[in-house]
Tab-separated table of C-alpha atoms in Angstrom:
chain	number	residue	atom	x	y	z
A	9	UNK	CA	25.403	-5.992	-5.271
A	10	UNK	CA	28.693	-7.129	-5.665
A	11	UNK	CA	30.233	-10.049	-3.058
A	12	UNK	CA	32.609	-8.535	0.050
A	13	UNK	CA	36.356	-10.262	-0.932
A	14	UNK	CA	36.784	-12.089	1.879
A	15	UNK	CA	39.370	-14.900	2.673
A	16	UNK	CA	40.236	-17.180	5.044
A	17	UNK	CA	43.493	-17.983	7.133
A	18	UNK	CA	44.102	-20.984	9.119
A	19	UNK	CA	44.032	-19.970	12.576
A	20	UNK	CA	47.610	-18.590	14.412
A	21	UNK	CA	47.499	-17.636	18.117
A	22	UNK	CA	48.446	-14.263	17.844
A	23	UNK	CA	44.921	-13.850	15.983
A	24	UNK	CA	43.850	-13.935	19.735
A	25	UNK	CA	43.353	-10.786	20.669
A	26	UNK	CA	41.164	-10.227	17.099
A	27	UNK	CA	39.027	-13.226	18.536
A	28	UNK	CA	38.441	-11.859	21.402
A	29	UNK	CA	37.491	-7.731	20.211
A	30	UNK	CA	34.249	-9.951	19.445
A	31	UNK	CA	34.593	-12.727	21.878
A	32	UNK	CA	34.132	-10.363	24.403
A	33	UNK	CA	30.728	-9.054	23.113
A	34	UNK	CA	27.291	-9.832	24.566
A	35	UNK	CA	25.886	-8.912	21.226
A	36	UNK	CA	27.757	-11.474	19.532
A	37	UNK	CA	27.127	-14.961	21.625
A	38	UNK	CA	23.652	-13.580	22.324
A	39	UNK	CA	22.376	-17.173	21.241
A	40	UNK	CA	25.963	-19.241	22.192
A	41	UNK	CA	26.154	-21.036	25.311
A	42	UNK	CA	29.426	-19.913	25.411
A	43	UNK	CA	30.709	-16.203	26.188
A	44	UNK	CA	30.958	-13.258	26.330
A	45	UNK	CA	34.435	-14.168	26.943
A	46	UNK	CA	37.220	-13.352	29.430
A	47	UNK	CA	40.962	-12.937	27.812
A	48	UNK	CA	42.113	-16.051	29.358
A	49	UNK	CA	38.697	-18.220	27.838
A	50	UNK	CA	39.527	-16.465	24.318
A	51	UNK	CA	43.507	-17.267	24.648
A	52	UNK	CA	42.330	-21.434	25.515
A	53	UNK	CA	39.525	-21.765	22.332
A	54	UNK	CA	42.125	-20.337	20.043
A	55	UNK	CA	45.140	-22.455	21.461
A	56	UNK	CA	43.105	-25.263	20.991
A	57	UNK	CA	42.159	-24.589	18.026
A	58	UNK	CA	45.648	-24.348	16.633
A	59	UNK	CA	46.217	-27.448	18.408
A	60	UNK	CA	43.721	-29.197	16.766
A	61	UNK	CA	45.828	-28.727	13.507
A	62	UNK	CA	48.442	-31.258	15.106
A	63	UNK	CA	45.567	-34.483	15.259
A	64	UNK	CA	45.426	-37.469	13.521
A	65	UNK	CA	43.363	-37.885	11.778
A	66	UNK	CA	42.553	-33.906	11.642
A	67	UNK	CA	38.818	-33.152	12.754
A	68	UNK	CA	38.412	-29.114	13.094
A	69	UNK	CA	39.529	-26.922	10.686
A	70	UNK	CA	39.268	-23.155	12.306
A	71	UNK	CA	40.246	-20.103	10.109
A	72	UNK	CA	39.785	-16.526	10.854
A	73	UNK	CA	38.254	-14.462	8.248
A	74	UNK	CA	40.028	-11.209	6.704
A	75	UNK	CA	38.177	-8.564	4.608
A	76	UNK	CA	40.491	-5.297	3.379
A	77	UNK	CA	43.392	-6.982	5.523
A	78	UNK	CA	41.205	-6.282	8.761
A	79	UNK	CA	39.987	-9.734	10.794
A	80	UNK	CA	36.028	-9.603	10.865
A	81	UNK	CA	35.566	-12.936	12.040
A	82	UNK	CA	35.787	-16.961	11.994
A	83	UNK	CA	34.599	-19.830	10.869
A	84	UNK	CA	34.785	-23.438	11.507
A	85	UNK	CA	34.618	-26.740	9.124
A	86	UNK	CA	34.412	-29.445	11.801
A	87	UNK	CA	34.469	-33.400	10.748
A	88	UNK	CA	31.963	-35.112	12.664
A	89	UNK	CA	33.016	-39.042	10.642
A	90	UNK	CA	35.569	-39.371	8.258
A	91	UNK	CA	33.967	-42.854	7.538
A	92	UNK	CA	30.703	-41.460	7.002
A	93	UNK	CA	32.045	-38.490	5.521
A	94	UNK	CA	29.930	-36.369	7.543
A	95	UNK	CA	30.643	-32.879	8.784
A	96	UNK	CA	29.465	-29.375	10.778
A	97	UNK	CA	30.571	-25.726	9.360
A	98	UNK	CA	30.468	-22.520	12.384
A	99	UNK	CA	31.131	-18.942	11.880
A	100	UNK	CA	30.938	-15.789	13.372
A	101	UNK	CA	30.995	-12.129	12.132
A	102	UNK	CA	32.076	-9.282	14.239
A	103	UNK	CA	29.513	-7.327	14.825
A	104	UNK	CA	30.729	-3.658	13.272
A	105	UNK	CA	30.278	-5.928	9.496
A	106	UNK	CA	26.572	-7.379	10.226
A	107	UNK	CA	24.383	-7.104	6.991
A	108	UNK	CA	27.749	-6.926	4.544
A	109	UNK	CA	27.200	-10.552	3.255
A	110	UNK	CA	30.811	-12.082	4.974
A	111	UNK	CA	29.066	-14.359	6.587
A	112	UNK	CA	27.661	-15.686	3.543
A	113	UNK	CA	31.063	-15.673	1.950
A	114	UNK	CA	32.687	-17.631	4.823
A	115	UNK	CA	30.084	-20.218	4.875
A	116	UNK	CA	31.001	-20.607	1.217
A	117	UNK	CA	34.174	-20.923	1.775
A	118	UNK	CA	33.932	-23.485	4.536
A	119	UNK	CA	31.426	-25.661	1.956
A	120	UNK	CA	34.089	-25.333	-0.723
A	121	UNK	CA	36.855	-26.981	1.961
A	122	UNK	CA	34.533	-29.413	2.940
A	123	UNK	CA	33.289	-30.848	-0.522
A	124	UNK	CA	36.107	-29.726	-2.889
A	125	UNK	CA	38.802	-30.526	-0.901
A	126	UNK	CA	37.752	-33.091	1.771
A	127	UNK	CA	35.681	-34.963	-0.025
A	128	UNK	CA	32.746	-35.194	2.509
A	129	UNK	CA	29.099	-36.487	1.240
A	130	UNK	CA	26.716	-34.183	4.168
A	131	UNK	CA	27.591	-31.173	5.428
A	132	UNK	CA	25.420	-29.198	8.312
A	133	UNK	CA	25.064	-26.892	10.719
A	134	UNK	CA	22.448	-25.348	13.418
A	135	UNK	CA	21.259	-21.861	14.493
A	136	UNK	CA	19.054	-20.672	16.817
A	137	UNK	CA	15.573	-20.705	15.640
A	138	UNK	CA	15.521	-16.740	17.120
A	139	UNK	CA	18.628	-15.732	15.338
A	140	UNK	CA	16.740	-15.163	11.625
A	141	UNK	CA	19.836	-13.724	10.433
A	142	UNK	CA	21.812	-16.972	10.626
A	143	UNK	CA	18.913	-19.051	8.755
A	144	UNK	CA	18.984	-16.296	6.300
A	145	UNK	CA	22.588	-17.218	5.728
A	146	UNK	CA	22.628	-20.725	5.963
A	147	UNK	CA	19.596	-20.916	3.017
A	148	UNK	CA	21.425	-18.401	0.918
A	149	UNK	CA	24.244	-21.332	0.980
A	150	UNK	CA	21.809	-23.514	-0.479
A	151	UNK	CA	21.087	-25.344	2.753
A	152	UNK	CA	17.913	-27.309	3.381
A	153	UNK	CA	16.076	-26.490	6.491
A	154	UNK	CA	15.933	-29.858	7.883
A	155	UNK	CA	14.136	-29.552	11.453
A	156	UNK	CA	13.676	-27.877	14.502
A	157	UNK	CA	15.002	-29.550	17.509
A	158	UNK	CA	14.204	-28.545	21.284
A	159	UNK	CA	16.274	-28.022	23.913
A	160	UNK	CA	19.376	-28.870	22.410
A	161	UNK	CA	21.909	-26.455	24.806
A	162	UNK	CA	21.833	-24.409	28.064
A	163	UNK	CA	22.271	-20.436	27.665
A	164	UNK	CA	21.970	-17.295	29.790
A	165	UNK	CA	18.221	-16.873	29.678
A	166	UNK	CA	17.237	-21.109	29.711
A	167	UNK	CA	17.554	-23.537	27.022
A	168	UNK	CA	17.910	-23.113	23.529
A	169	UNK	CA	16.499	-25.036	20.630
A	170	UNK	CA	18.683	-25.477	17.377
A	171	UNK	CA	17.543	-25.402	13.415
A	172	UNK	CA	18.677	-27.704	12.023
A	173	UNK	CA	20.065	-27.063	7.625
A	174	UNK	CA	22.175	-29.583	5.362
A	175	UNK	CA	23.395	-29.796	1.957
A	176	UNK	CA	25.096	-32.856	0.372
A	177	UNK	CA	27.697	-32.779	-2.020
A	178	UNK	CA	25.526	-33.308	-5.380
A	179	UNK	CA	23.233	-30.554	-4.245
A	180	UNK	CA	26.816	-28.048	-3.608
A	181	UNK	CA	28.144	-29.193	-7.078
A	182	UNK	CA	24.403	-28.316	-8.876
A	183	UNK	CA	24.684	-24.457	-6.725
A	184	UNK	CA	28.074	-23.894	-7.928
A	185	UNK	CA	27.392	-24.781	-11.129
A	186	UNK	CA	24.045	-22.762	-11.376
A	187	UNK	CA	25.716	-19.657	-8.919
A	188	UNK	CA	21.993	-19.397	-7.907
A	189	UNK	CA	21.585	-18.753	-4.023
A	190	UNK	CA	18.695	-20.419	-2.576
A	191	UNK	CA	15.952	-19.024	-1.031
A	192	UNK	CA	14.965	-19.640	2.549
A	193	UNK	CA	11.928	-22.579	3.004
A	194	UNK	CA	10.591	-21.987	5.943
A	195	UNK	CA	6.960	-20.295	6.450
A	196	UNK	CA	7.669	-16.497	6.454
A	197	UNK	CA	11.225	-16.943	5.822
A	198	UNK	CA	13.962	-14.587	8.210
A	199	UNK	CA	14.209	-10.579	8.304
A	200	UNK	CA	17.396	-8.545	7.998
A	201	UNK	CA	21.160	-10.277	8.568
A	202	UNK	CA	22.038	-9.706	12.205
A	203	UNK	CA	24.464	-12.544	13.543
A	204	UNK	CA	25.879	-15.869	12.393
A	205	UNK	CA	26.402	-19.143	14.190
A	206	UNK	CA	29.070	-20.771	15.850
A	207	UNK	CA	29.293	-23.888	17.706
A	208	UNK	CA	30.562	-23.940	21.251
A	209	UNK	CA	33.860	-26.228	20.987
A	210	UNK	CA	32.649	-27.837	24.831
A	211	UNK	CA	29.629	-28.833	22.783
A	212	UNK	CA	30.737	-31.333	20.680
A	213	UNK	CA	30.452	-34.941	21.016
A	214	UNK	CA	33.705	-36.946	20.962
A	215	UNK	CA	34.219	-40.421	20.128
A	216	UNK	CA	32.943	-40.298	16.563
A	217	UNK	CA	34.173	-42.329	13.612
């Protein structure tokens, strides 16, 4: 099957109101300790977000993601060091596009701005361990399931634990090279694409080099 084209825009705020048409879903933050959102909580995370463009040195990199002209999501390359080179990748996909592959092809894309372009060594990102769809994903990028850690945020039905997947920049340059998506690790491996993760921007830890 054939890849979705999809490509990614640096966030504007009149994207906004395409944030928010999924924003404002309970389906979509099901596992986010964020959401569903009001108009005026969508309007501040994508201000921000914009803002963010403006810092020195730059640390989030948000981008909405267009497929046939038509915005069908986000995603996020966050840079937890520059020093250490480290960093985090987010999406989301709206729902109406679940099980089309975009969120594969954003978290691609995100890798591809974090190692071609940025130069960072580590790259991860986290999912709840419920939300098979998103581990799915984030092994399909060639990701290594690295761990399973408890209690890691507060959502609508108690805390949530986080899976934990990396990839470092040898191991992106050997995937591209090979085109080969990996396969997912874990015992039993995940069932059918449902949702992908994104980090909740009140989440983050500040302060890091």
């Amino acid at each position: 099957m054939s890849r979705p084209s999809v490509t990614l825009d640096e966030i504007a705020f009149d994207d906004w109101q395409d944030v928010h048409s999924w924003a404002s879903l309970a389906e979509a933050c099901r596992f986010q300790p964020w959401g569903p959102n009001t108009e005026d909580q969508t309007r501040h995370f994508v201000k921000a977000a914009v803002a963010a463009r403006s810092d020195e040195p730059r640390r989030r990199f948000a981008h909405v993601a267009r497929c046939g002209g038509a915005v069908v999501g986000m995603g996020e390359l966050y840079v937890r060091s520059h020093r250490r080179r480290q960093g985090e990748i987010s999406y989301l996909v709206h729902p109406r596009v679940w099980g089309r592959g975009i969120g594969t092809e954003v978290g691609r894309s995100l890798l591809s701005l974090g190692f071609d372009q940025l130069g960072l060594h580590r790259i991860h990102a986290t999912c709840d361990p419920r939300n098979r769809g998103s581990s799915r994903v984030l092994a399909k990028l060639g990701m290594t399931y690295e761990g399973h850690h408890r209690h890691t945020a507060w959502i609508r039905d108690g805390w949530r634990d986080s899976l934990v997947f990396g990839i470092l920049e040898a191991e992106w340059r050997a995937g591209t090279r090979s085109g080969v998506d990996a396969a997912d690790p874990r015992p039993g491996g995940p069932g059918p694409f449902t949702a992908v993760a994104f980090v909740d921007e009140a989440a983050r830890r500040k302060g890091e080099g």
